[in-house]
PDB file of C-alpha atoms in Angstrom:
ATOM      1  CA  MET Y   1     -21.000 -28.072  11.321  1.00 42.00           C
ATOM      2  CA  GLU Y   2     -17.418 -28.805  10.486  1.00 46.00           C
ATOM      3  CA  GLN Y   3     -14.952 -26.011  10.973  1.00 49.00           C
ATOM      4  CA  GLN Y   4     -12.880 -25.306   7.880  1.00 56.00           C
ATOM      5  CA  GLN Y   5      -9.149 -25.430   8.239  1.00 60.00           C
ATOM      6  CA  ALA Y   6      -7.320 -22.288   7.163  1.00 60.00           C
ATOM      7  CA  ARG Y   7      -4.666 -23.106   4.592  1.00 63.00           C
ATOM      8  CA  GLN Y   8      -1.738 -21.267   3.115  1.00 56.00           C
ATOM      9  CA  GLY Y   9      -2.865 -18.663   0.583  1.00 53.00           C
ATOM     10  CA  ASP Y  10      -6.139 -17.814   2.324  1.00 58.00           C
ATOM     11  CA  LEU Y  11      -6.673 -14.144   3.086  1.00 61.00           C
ATOM     12  CA  SER Y  12      -6.245 -14.390   6.849  1.00 65.00           C
ATOM     13  CA  TRP Y  13      -3.559 -12.299   8.517  1.00 63.00           C
ATOM     14  CA  ARG Y  14      -3.113 -15.058  11.104  1.00 67.00           C
ATOM     15  CA  LEU Y  15      -1.503 -17.246   8.416  1.00 76.00           C
ATOM     16  CA  SER Y  16       1.151 -14.641   7.657  1.00 76.00           C
ATOM     17  CA  SER Y  17       4.825 -15.322   8.295  1.00 78.00           C
ATOM     18  CA  HIS Y  18       5.191 -11.650   9.258  1.00 81.00           C
ATOM     19  CA  PRO Y  19       1.854 -10.600  10.794  1.00 86.00           C
ATOM     20  CA  VAL Y  20       3.106  -7.292  12.256  1.00 90.00           C
ATOM     21  CA  THR Y  21       4.624  -6.274   8.926  1.00 88.00           C
ATOM     22  CA  LEU Y  22       1.448  -7.276   7.113  1.00 88.00           C
ATOM     23  CA  LEU Y  23      -0.860  -5.399   9.487  1.00 89.00           C
ATOM     24  CA  CYS Y  24       1.307  -2.258   9.353  1.00 91.00           C
ATOM     25  CA  PHE Y  25       1.390  -2.485   5.547  1.00 90.00           C
ATOM     26  CA  LEU Y  26      -2.406  -2.785   5.360  1.00 90.00           C
ATOM     27  CA  GLY Y  27      -2.785  -0.045   7.983  1.00 92.00           C
ATOM     28  CA  PHE Y  28      -0.741   2.417   5.924  1.00 91.00           C
ATOM     29  CA  ARG Y  29      -2.639   1.430   2.776  1.00 91.00           C
ATOM     30  CA  ILE Y  30      -6.040   1.922   4.404  1.00 93.00           C
ATOM     31  CA  SER Y  31      -5.262   4.976   6.553  1.00 93.00           C
ATOM     32  CA  SER Y  32      -4.730   7.372   3.644  1.00 91.00           C
ATOM     33  CA  LEU Y  33      -8.066   6.358   2.105  1.00 92.00           C
ATOM     34  CA  LEU Y  34      -9.875   6.688   5.424  1.00 91.00           C
ATOM     35  CA  VAL Y  35      -8.408  10.131   6.136  1.00 91.00           C
ATOM     36  CA  TYR Y  36      -9.370  11.315   2.656  1.00 88.00           C
ATOM     37  CA  LEU Y  37     -12.907   9.921   2.889  1.00 87.00           C
ATOM     38  CA  PHE Y  38     -13.755  10.644   6.518  1.00 88.00           C
ATOM     39  CA  GLY Y  39     -11.295  13.346   7.585  1.00 84.00           C
ATOM     40  CA  GLY Y  40     -13.823  16.060   6.800  1.00 77.00           C
ATOM     41  CA  LEU Y  41     -16.332  14.437   9.137  1.00 79.00           C
ATOM     42  CA  PHE Y  42     -14.099  13.639  12.103  1.00 79.00           C
ATOM     43  CA  VAL Y  43     -10.932  15.750  11.900  1.00 72.00           C
ATOM     44  CA  THR Y  44     -11.616  19.101  10.267  1.00 78.00           C
ATOM     45  CA  ASP Y  45     -13.532  20.726   7.441  1.00 78.00           C
ATOM     46  CA  ASN Y  46     -10.321  22.254   6.093  1.00 82.00           C
ATOM     47  CA  PHE Y  47      -9.748  20.440   2.776  1.00 80.00           C
ATOM     48  CA  VAL Y  48      -6.122  21.612   2.562  1.00 86.00           C
ATOM     49  CA  LEU Y  49      -5.296  20.002   5.912  1.00 88.00           C
ATOM     50  CA  ILE Y  50      -6.997  16.757   4.850  1.00 88.00           C
ATOM     51  CA  PHE Y  51      -5.029  16.840   1.591  1.00 88.00           C
ATOM     52  CA  ILE Y  52      -1.722  17.371   3.430  1.00 91.00           C
ATOM     53  CA  LEU Y  53      -2.473  14.549   5.900  1.00 91.00           C
ATOM     54  CA  THR Y  54      -3.378  12.258   3.008  1.00 91.00           C
ATOM     55  CA  ILE Y  55      -0.137  13.066   1.152  1.00 94.00           C
ATOM     56  CA  LEU Y  56       1.928  12.456   4.310  1.00 95.00           C
ATOM     57  CA  LEU Y  57       0.219   9.105   4.885  1.00 94.00           C
ATOM     58  CA  LEU Y  58       0.798   8.140   1.246  1.00 93.00           C
ATOM     59  CA  ALA Y  59       4.484   9.047   1.627  1.00 95.00           C
ATOM     60  CA  ALA Y  60       4.740   6.893   4.764  1.00 93.00           C
ATOM     61  CA  ASP Y  61       2.946   4.097   2.902  1.00 92.00           C
ATOM     62  CA  PHE Y  62       5.407   4.339   0.010  1.00 91.00           C
ATOM     63  CA  TYR Y  63       8.405   4.276   2.361  1.00 90.00           C
ATOM     64  CA  TYR Y  64       7.056   1.266   4.252  1.00 90.00           C
ATOM     65  CA  LEU Y  65       6.113  -0.531   1.037  1.00 88.00           C
ATOM     66  CA  LYS Y  66       9.490   0.055  -0.594  1.00 85.00           C
ATOM     67  CA  ASN Y  67      11.816  -0.536   2.327  1.00 85.00           C
ATOM     68  CA  ILE Y  68      10.072  -2.960   4.663  1.00 86.00           C
ATOM     69  CA  ALA Y  69       6.908  -4.690   3.419  1.00 87.00           C
ATOM     70  CA  GLY Y  70       8.157  -5.478  -0.079  1.00 87.00           C
ATOM     71  CA  ARG Y  71      11.310  -7.084   1.249  1.00 85.00           C
ATOM     72  CA  ARG Y  72       9.748  -9.026   4.119  1.00 85.00           C
ATOM     73  CA  LEU Y  73       6.491 -10.122   2.498  1.00 84.00           C
ATOM     74  CA  VAL Y  74       7.516 -10.972  -1.086  1.00 85.00           C
ATOM     75  CA  GLY Y  75      11.297 -10.559  -1.281  1.00 83.00           C
ATOM     76  CA  LEU Y  76      11.459  -7.429  -3.457  1.00 85.00           C
ATOM     77  CA  ARG Y  77      14.074  -4.697  -3.095  1.00 83.00           C
ATOM     78  CA  TRP Y  78      15.014  -1.771  -5.264  1.00 84.00           C
ATOM     79  CA  TRP Y  79      17.233   1.255  -4.988  1.00 85.00           C
ATOM     80  CA  ASN Y  80      18.998   3.885  -7.027  1.00 88.00           C
ATOM     81  CA  GLU Y  81      22.762   3.878  -7.626  1.00 90.00           C
ATOM     82  CA  VAL Y  82      24.616   6.885  -8.976  1.00 92.00           C
ATOM     83  CA  ASP Y  83      27.890   6.402 -10.822  1.00 88.00           C
ATOM     84  CA  PRO Y  84      30.310   8.879  -9.185  1.00 90.00           C
ATOM     85  CA  ALA Y  85      32.357   9.293 -12.357  1.00 90.00           C
ATOM     86  CA  SER Y  86      29.578  10.076 -14.826  1.00 90.00           C
ATOM     87  CA  GLY Y  87      26.693  10.982 -12.513  1.00 87.00           C
ATOM     88  CA  ALA Y  88      24.454   8.499 -14.343  1.00 90.00           C
ATOM     89  CA  SER Y  89      21.570   7.167 -12.302  1.00 93.00           C
ATOM     90  CA  THR Y  90      20.767   3.447 -12.420  1.00 91.00           C
ATOM     91  CA  TRP Y  91      17.786   1.740 -10.807  1.00 89.00           C
ATOM     92  CA  VAL Y  92      18.557  -1.684  -9.372  1.00 88.00           C
ATOM     93  CA  PHE Y  93      15.678  -4.135  -8.922  1.00 86.00           C
ATOM     94  CA  GLU Y  94      16.181  -7.320  -6.945  1.00 84.00           C
ATOM     95  CA  SER Y  95      13.867 -10.185  -6.121  1.00 83.00           C
ATOM     96  CA  ALA Y  96      14.273 -13.412  -4.238  1.00 76.00           C
ATOM     97  CA  PRO Y  97      16.357 -15.913  -6.235  1.00 75.00           C
ATOM     98  CA  PRO Y  98      14.403 -18.690  -7.967  1.00 74.00           C
ATOM     99  CA  SER Y  99      16.343 -21.280  -5.977  1.00 71.00           C
ATOM    100  CA  ALA Y 100      15.047 -19.821  -2.697  1.00 68.00           C
ATOM    101  CA  PRO Y 101      12.114 -21.584  -1.059  1.00 66.00           C
ATOM    102  CA  PRO Y 102       8.792 -20.029  -2.048  1.00 69.00           C
ATOM    103  CA  GLY Y 103       7.497 -17.376   0.308  1.00 72.00           C
ATOM    104  CA  ASN Y 104       4.289 -17.459   2.258  1.00 77.00           C
ATOM    105  CA  ARG Y 105       1.376 -17.434  -0.217  1.00 80.00           C
ATOM    106  CA  THR Y 106      -0.830 -15.506   2.205  1.00 83.00           C
ATOM    107  CA  ASP Y 107       1.734 -12.704   2.455  1.00 84.00           C
ATOM    108  CA  GLY Y 108       2.033 -12.594  -1.327  1.00 83.00           C
ATOM    109  CA  ARG Y 109      -1.714 -12.496  -1.905  1.00 87.00           C
ATOM    110  CA  PHE Y 110      -2.226  -9.665   0.604  1.00 86.00           C
ATOM    111  CA  PHE Y 111       0.733  -7.721  -0.789  1.00 88.00           C
ATOM    112  CA  TRP Y 112      -0.229  -7.911  -4.462  1.00 89.00           C
ATOM    113  CA  LEU Y 113      -3.937  -7.435  -3.830  1.00 91.00           C
ATOM    114  CA  ALA Y 114      -3.336  -4.300  -1.747  1.00 90.00           C
ATOM    115  CA  LEU Y 115      -0.748  -3.045  -4.221  1.00 90.00           C
ATOM    116  CA  TYR Y 116      -3.171  -3.194  -7.175  1.00 93.00           C
ATOM    117  CA  VAL Y 117      -6.473  -2.379  -5.454  1.00 93.00           C
ATOM    118  CA  GLN Y 118      -5.418   0.901  -3.828  1.00 92.00           C
ATOM    119  CA  PRO Y 119      -4.607   2.765  -7.090  1.00 93.00           C
ATOM    120  CA  VAL Y 120      -7.897   1.557  -8.561  1.00 95.00           C
ATOM    121  CA  LEU Y 121      -9.739   2.954  -5.535  1.00 93.00           C
ATOM    122  CA  TRP Y 122      -7.870   6.275  -5.836  1.00 92.00           C
ATOM    123  CA  ALA Y 123      -8.742   6.497  -9.541  1.00 94.00           C
ATOM    124  CA  GLY Y 124     -12.399   5.819  -8.727  1.00 93.00           C
ATOM    125  CA  LEU Y 125     -12.366   8.506  -6.039  1.00 88.00           C
ATOM    126  CA  GLY Y 126     -10.743  10.917  -8.503  1.00 87.00           C
ATOM    127  CA  VAL Y 127     -13.477  10.324 -11.062  1.00 90.00           C
ATOM    128  CA  LEU Y 128     -16.162  10.760  -8.399  1.00 87.00           C
ATOM    129  CA  TYR Y 129     -14.567  14.024  -7.262  1.00 82.00           C
ATOM    130  CA  LEU Y 130     -14.422  15.344 -10.828  1.00 83.00           C
ATOM    131  CA  LEU Y 131     -18.130  14.561 -11.233  1.00 84.00           C
ATOM    132  CA  SER Y 132     -19.091  16.101  -7.880  1.00 78.00           C
ATOM    133  CA  PRO Y 133     -20.959  19.404  -7.657  1.00 76.00           C
ATOM    134  CA  LYS Y 134     -18.073  20.918  -5.618  1.00 69.00           C
ATOM    135  CA  TRP Y 135     -15.651  20.455  -8.542  1.00 60.00           C
ATOM    136  CA  LEU Y 136     -18.208  21.497 -11.175  1.00 58.00           C
ATOM    137  CA  SER Y 137     -18.829  24.777  -9.319  1.00 55.00           C
ATOM    138  CA  ILE Y 138     -15.100  25.569  -9.554  1.00 55.00           C
ATOM    139  CA  VAL Y 139     -14.992  24.921 -13.286  1.00 49.00           C
TER     140      VAL Y 139
END
């Protein structure tokens, strides 16, 4: 059998230009879901503690996404500037210039896939929780 050559754009972390950044990004994305799903089995039965751990992991994920992964993997940056005279808040969004060489397609595919799939998974888990007997007994 012939072995297929991995090419740019395939979903293989080994093709990434920034493999450590990519693996940390995916680790933060996955860890909050895993703690929410399996924290009651392996960590504690205390739902409040699981909820707090999940929120802290989501905050770390947001920080890493905004400040590190977005910039290194796909060239996105954004921040808030406050005008000292008026106090008006302005959000500044910046992306890589069009004249810049295109980034690594593998990094981009992982980034955008993880960015859009995680909220869909959270919405699905929310619907499942609302339909669960534990929630229905509260209502």
